[in-house]
């Protein structure tokens, strides 16, 4: 008994598209997650210039300090009078990083530092932006 094999010559063979679509969506999800790892502050500040940079510890409390004296910690905003209520309950012993705008008056930053000292904060860092060396 002879078998006949028919070869279709009507059109090109279609490859399944499902694996390609799965890969595209996985890449999309990966880049969406990887691109949103940095926590943003409650408002924008432009830090002063610096020549060096150090890494900060994971448990650092970040205080955003605007030009008008507005203070932001996580999602909370307010003035210097609300600072103690905006700090987390376990702030004692944790380092604090101040992200002040470069246009903020130095006297306001010194006032903030004094208030933090009154509250018992011992480790304070002022965040600056690295400026490229000018030649």
PDB file of C-alpha atoms in Angstrom:
ATOM      1  CA  UNK A   1       0.000   0.000   0.000  1.00  0.00           C
ATOM      2  CA  UNK A   2       1.472   3.286  -1.073  1.00  0.00           C
ATOM      3  CA  UNK A   3       0.887   6.454   0.903  1.00  0.00           C
ATOM      4  CA  UNK A   4       0.529   9.801  -0.701  1.00  0.00           C
ATOM      5  CA  UNK A   5       1.855  12.869   1.038  1.00  0.00           C
ATOM      6  CA  UNK A   6       0.300  16.153   0.063  1.00  0.00           C
ATOM      7  CA  UNK A   7       2.316  19.322   0.457  1.00  0.00           C
ATOM      8  CA  UNK A   8       0.287  22.480   0.751  1.00  0.00           C
ATOM      9  CA  UNK A   9       1.516  25.165  -1.588  1.00  0.00           C
ATOM     10  CA  UNK A  10      -1.206  27.675  -0.831  1.00  0.00           C
ATOM     11  CA  UNK A  11       0.808  30.088   1.382  1.00  0.00           C
ATOM     12  CA  UNK A  12       3.633  30.518   3.854  1.00  0.00           C
ATOM     13  CA  UNK A  13       3.738  28.500   7.052  1.00  0.00           C
ATOM     14  CA  UNK A  14       2.507  30.554  10.046  1.00  0.00           C
ATOM     15  CA  UNK A  15       4.656  30.444  13.185  1.00  0.00           C
ATOM     16  CA  UNK A  16       2.854  30.735  16.536  1.00  0.00           C
ATOM     17  CA  UNK A  17       3.057  34.295  17.932  1.00  0.00           C
ATOM     18  CA  UNK A  18       2.166  33.463  21.539  1.00  0.00           C
ATOM     19  CA  UNK A  19       5.761  32.922  22.812  1.00  0.00           C
ATOM     20  CA  UNK A  20       6.882  36.256  21.327  1.00  0.00           C
ATOM     21  CA  UNK A  21       3.995  38.129  22.948  1.00  0.00           C
ATOM     22  CA  UNK A  22       4.788  36.524  26.317  1.00  0.00           C
ATOM     23  CA  UNK A  23       8.414  37.624  26.101  1.00  0.00           C
ATOM     24  CA  UNK A  24       7.443  41.190  25.178  1.00  0.00           C
ATOM     25  CA  UNK A  25       5.063  41.481  28.138  1.00  0.00           C
ATOM     26  CA  UNK A  26       7.616  40.007  30.546  1.00  0.00           C
ATOM     27  CA  UNK A  27      10.199  42.552  29.380  1.00  0.00           C
ATOM     28  CA  UNK A  28       7.656  45.346  29.725  1.00  0.00           C
ATOM     29  CA  UNK A  29       6.825  44.343  33.299  1.00  0.00           C
ATOM     30  CA  UNK A  30      10.517  44.004  34.178  1.00  0.00           C
ATOM     31  CA  UNK A  31      11.391  47.512  32.988  1.00  0.00           C
ATOM     32  CA  UNK A  32       8.330  49.031  34.664  1.00  0.00           C
ATOM     33  CA  UNK A  33       9.393  47.570  38.015  1.00  0.00           C
ATOM     34  CA  UNK A  34      13.105  48.245  37.603  1.00  0.00           C
ATOM     35  CA  UNK A  35      12.483  51.848  36.581  1.00  0.00           C
ATOM     36  CA  UNK A  36      10.501  52.788  39.686  1.00  0.00           C
ATOM     37  CA  UNK A  37      12.862  51.732  42.478  1.00  0.00           C
ATOM     38  CA  UNK A  38      13.884  55.239  43.585  1.00  0.00           C
ATOM     39  CA  UNK A  39      11.541  56.849  46.063  1.00  0.00           C
ATOM     40  CA  UNK A  40      10.596  60.397  45.145  1.00  0.00           C
ATOM     41  CA  UNK A  41      10.125  63.187  47.644  1.00  0.00           C
ATOM     42  CA  UNK A  42       6.973  65.206  48.274  1.00  0.00           C
ATOM     43  CA  UNK A  43       8.371  68.156  46.287  1.00  0.00           C
ATOM     44  CA  UNK A  44      11.362  68.954  44.054  1.00  0.00           C
ATOM     45  CA  UNK A  45      14.612  70.312  45.445  1.00  0.00           C
ATOM     46  CA  UNK A  46      17.808  71.210  43.621  1.00  0.00           C
ATOM     47  CA  UNK A  47      20.750  70.362  45.926  1.00  0.00           C
ATOM     48  CA  UNK A  48      23.981  72.367  46.182  1.00  0.00           C
ATOM     49  CA  UNK A  49      27.127  71.172  44.400  1.00  0.00           C
ATOM     50  CA  UNK A  50      29.637  68.684  45.860  1.00  0.00           C
ATOM     51  CA  UNK A  51      32.937  67.104  44.815  1.00  0.00           C
ATOM     52  CA  UNK A  52      32.512  63.717  46.551  1.00  0.00           C
ATOM     53  CA  UNK A  53      29.665  61.342  47.314  1.00  0.00           C
ATOM     54  CA  UNK A  54      29.129  58.615  49.926  1.00  0.00           C
ATOM     55  CA  UNK A  55      26.512  55.879  49.981  1.00  0.00           C
ATOM     56  CA  UNK A  56      23.831  56.242  52.634  1.00  0.00           C
ATOM     57  CA  UNK A  57      22.646  53.456  54.949  1.00  0.00           C
ATOM     58  CA  UNK A  58      19.307  51.764  54.269  1.00  0.00           C
ATOM     59  CA  UNK A  59      17.600  53.023  57.445  1.00  0.00           C
ATOM     60  CA  UNK A  60      18.309  56.703  56.707  1.00  0.00           C
ATOM     61  CA  UNK A  61      15.422  59.141  57.224  1.00  0.00           C
ATOM     62  CA  UNK A  62      15.251  61.606  54.322  1.00  0.00           C
ATOM     63  CA  UNK A  63      14.006  65.133  55.090  1.00  0.00           C
ATOM     64  CA  UNK A  64      13.116  67.316  52.094  1.00  0.00           C
ATOM     65  CA  UNK A  65      13.596  71.034  52.816  1.00  0.00           C
ATOM     66  CA  UNK A  66      12.194  73.588  50.365  1.00  0.00           C
ATOM     67  CA  UNK A  67      13.173  77.193  49.769  1.00  0.00           C
ATOM     68  CA  UNK A  68      10.101  78.484  51.615  1.00  0.00           C
ATOM     69  CA  UNK A  69      10.886  76.413  54.745  1.00  0.00           C
ATOM     70  CA  UNK A  70       8.500  73.591  53.859  1.00  0.00           C
ATOM     71  CA  UNK A  71       9.557  70.203  55.258  1.00  0.00           C
ATOM     72  CA  UNK A  72       8.650  66.820  53.789  1.00  0.00           C
ATOM     73  CA  UNK A  73       9.221  63.324  55.183  1.00  0.00           C
ATOM     74  CA  UNK A  74       7.861  60.419  53.125  1.00  0.00           C
ATOM     75  CA  UNK A  75       4.331  61.566  52.184  1.00  0.00           C
ATOM     76  CA  UNK A  76       3.968  64.107  55.011  1.00  0.00           C
ATOM     77  CA  UNK A  77       4.587  67.830  54.535  1.00  0.00           C
ATOM     78  CA  UNK A  78       4.497  70.752  56.906  1.00  0.00           C
ATOM     79  CA  UNK A  79       6.533  73.380  58.675  1.00  0.00           C
ATOM     80  CA  UNK A  80       9.274  73.227  61.272  1.00  0.00           C
ATOM     81  CA  UNK A  81       6.647  73.180  64.037  1.00  0.00           C
ATOM     82  CA  UNK A  82       5.322  69.792  62.788  1.00  0.00           C
ATOM     83  CA  UNK A  83       8.771  68.151  62.493  1.00  0.00           C
ATOM     84  CA  UNK A  84       8.468  66.004  65.633  1.00  0.00           C
ATOM     85  CA  UNK A  85       5.107  64.568  64.543  1.00  0.00           C
ATOM     86  CA  UNK A  86       6.353  63.833  61.011  1.00  0.00           C
ATOM     87  CA  UNK A  87       9.424  61.844  62.095  1.00  0.00           C
ATOM     88  CA  UNK A  88       8.948  58.057  62.381  1.00  0.00           C
ATOM     89  CA  UNK A  89       8.539  56.640  65.889  1.00  0.00           C
ATOM     90  CA  UNK A  90      11.943  54.893  65.758  1.00  0.00           C
ATOM     91  CA  UNK A  91      13.995  57.904  64.598  1.00  0.00           C
ATOM     92  CA  UNK A  92      16.358  57.904  67.606  1.00  0.00           C
ATOM     93  CA  UNK A  93      19.718  56.444  66.548  1.00  0.00           C
ATOM     94  CA  UNK A  94      18.894  56.470  62.829  1.00  0.00           C
ATOM     95  CA  UNK A  95      20.852  58.734  60.472  1.00  0.00           C
ATOM     96  CA  UNK A  96      19.009  61.681  58.918  1.00  0.00           C
ATOM     97  CA  UNK A  97      19.703  63.055  55.440  1.00  0.00           C
ATOM     98  CA  UNK A  98      18.611  66.598  54.636  1.00  0.00           C
ATOM     99  CA  UNK A  99      17.827  67.320  50.991  1.00  0.00           C
ATOM    100  CA  UNK A 100      17.630  71.107  50.881  1.00  0.00           C
ATOM    101  CA  UNK A 101      17.172  73.189  47.764  1.00  0.00           C
ATOM    102  CA  UNK A 102      20.291  75.119  46.750  1.00  0.00           C
ATOM    103  CA  UNK A 103      18.314  78.382  46.947  1.00  0.00           C
ATOM    104  CA  UNK A 104      17.394  77.794  50.625  1.00  0.00           C
ATOM    105  CA  UNK A 105      18.889  80.301  53.045  1.00  0.00           C
ATOM    106  CA  UNK A 106      21.622  78.878  55.257  1.00  0.00           C
ATOM    107  CA  UNK A 107      19.951  80.289  58.384  1.00  0.00           C
ATOM    108  CA  UNK A 108      16.858  78.143  57.715  1.00  0.00           C
ATOM    109  CA  UNK A 109      19.004  75.011  57.386  1.00  0.00           C
ATOM    110  CA  UNK A 110      20.797  75.881  60.649  1.00  0.00           C
ATOM    111  CA  UNK A 111      17.388  76.290  62.346  1.00  0.00           C
ATOM    112  CA  UNK A 112      16.370  72.840  61.073  1.00  0.00           C
ATOM    113  CA  UNK A 113      19.650  71.367  62.362  1.00  0.00           C
ATOM    114  CA  UNK A 114      19.037  72.940  65.785  1.00  0.00           C
ATOM    115  CA  UNK A 115      15.524  71.509  65.944  1.00  0.00           C
ATOM    116  CA  UNK A 116      16.822  68.041  65.006  1.00  0.00           C
ATOM    117  CA  UNK A 117      19.432  68.311  67.758  1.00  0.00           C
ATOM    118  CA  UNK A 118      16.692  69.219  70.270  1.00  0.00           C
ATOM    119  CA  UNK A 119      14.765  66.098  69.205  1.00  0.00           C
ATOM    120  CA  UNK A 120      17.821  63.887  69.871  1.00  0.00           C
ATOM    121  CA  UNK A 121      19.012  63.237  66.308  1.00  0.00           C
ATOM    122  CA  UNK A 122      22.786  62.633  66.358  1.00  0.00           C
ATOM    123  CA  UNK A 123      23.731  61.750  62.767  1.00  0.00           C
ATOM    124  CA  UNK A 124      22.825  64.309  60.102  1.00  0.00           C
ATOM    125  CA  UNK A 125      24.031  64.509  56.496  1.00  0.00           C
ATOM    126  CA  UNK A 126      23.361  67.293  54.020  1.00  0.00           C
ATOM    127  CA  UNK A 127      22.765  65.842  50.554  1.00  0.00           C
ATOM    128  CA  UNK A 128      24.528  67.575  47.677  1.00  0.00           C
ATOM    129  CA  UNK A 129      24.683  66.961  43.930  1.00  0.00           C
ATOM    130  CA  UNK A 130      27.936  65.962  42.274  1.00  0.00           C
ATOM    131  CA  UNK A 131      29.067  68.609  39.817  1.00  0.00           C
ATOM    132  CA  UNK A 132      31.395  67.573  36.972  1.00  0.00           C
ATOM    133  CA  UNK A 133      34.909  68.929  37.295  1.00  0.00           C
ATOM    134  CA  UNK A 134      35.451  72.041  35.231  1.00  0.00           C
ATOM    135  CA  UNK A 135      38.585  72.148  33.106  1.00  0.00           C
TER     136      UNK A 135
END
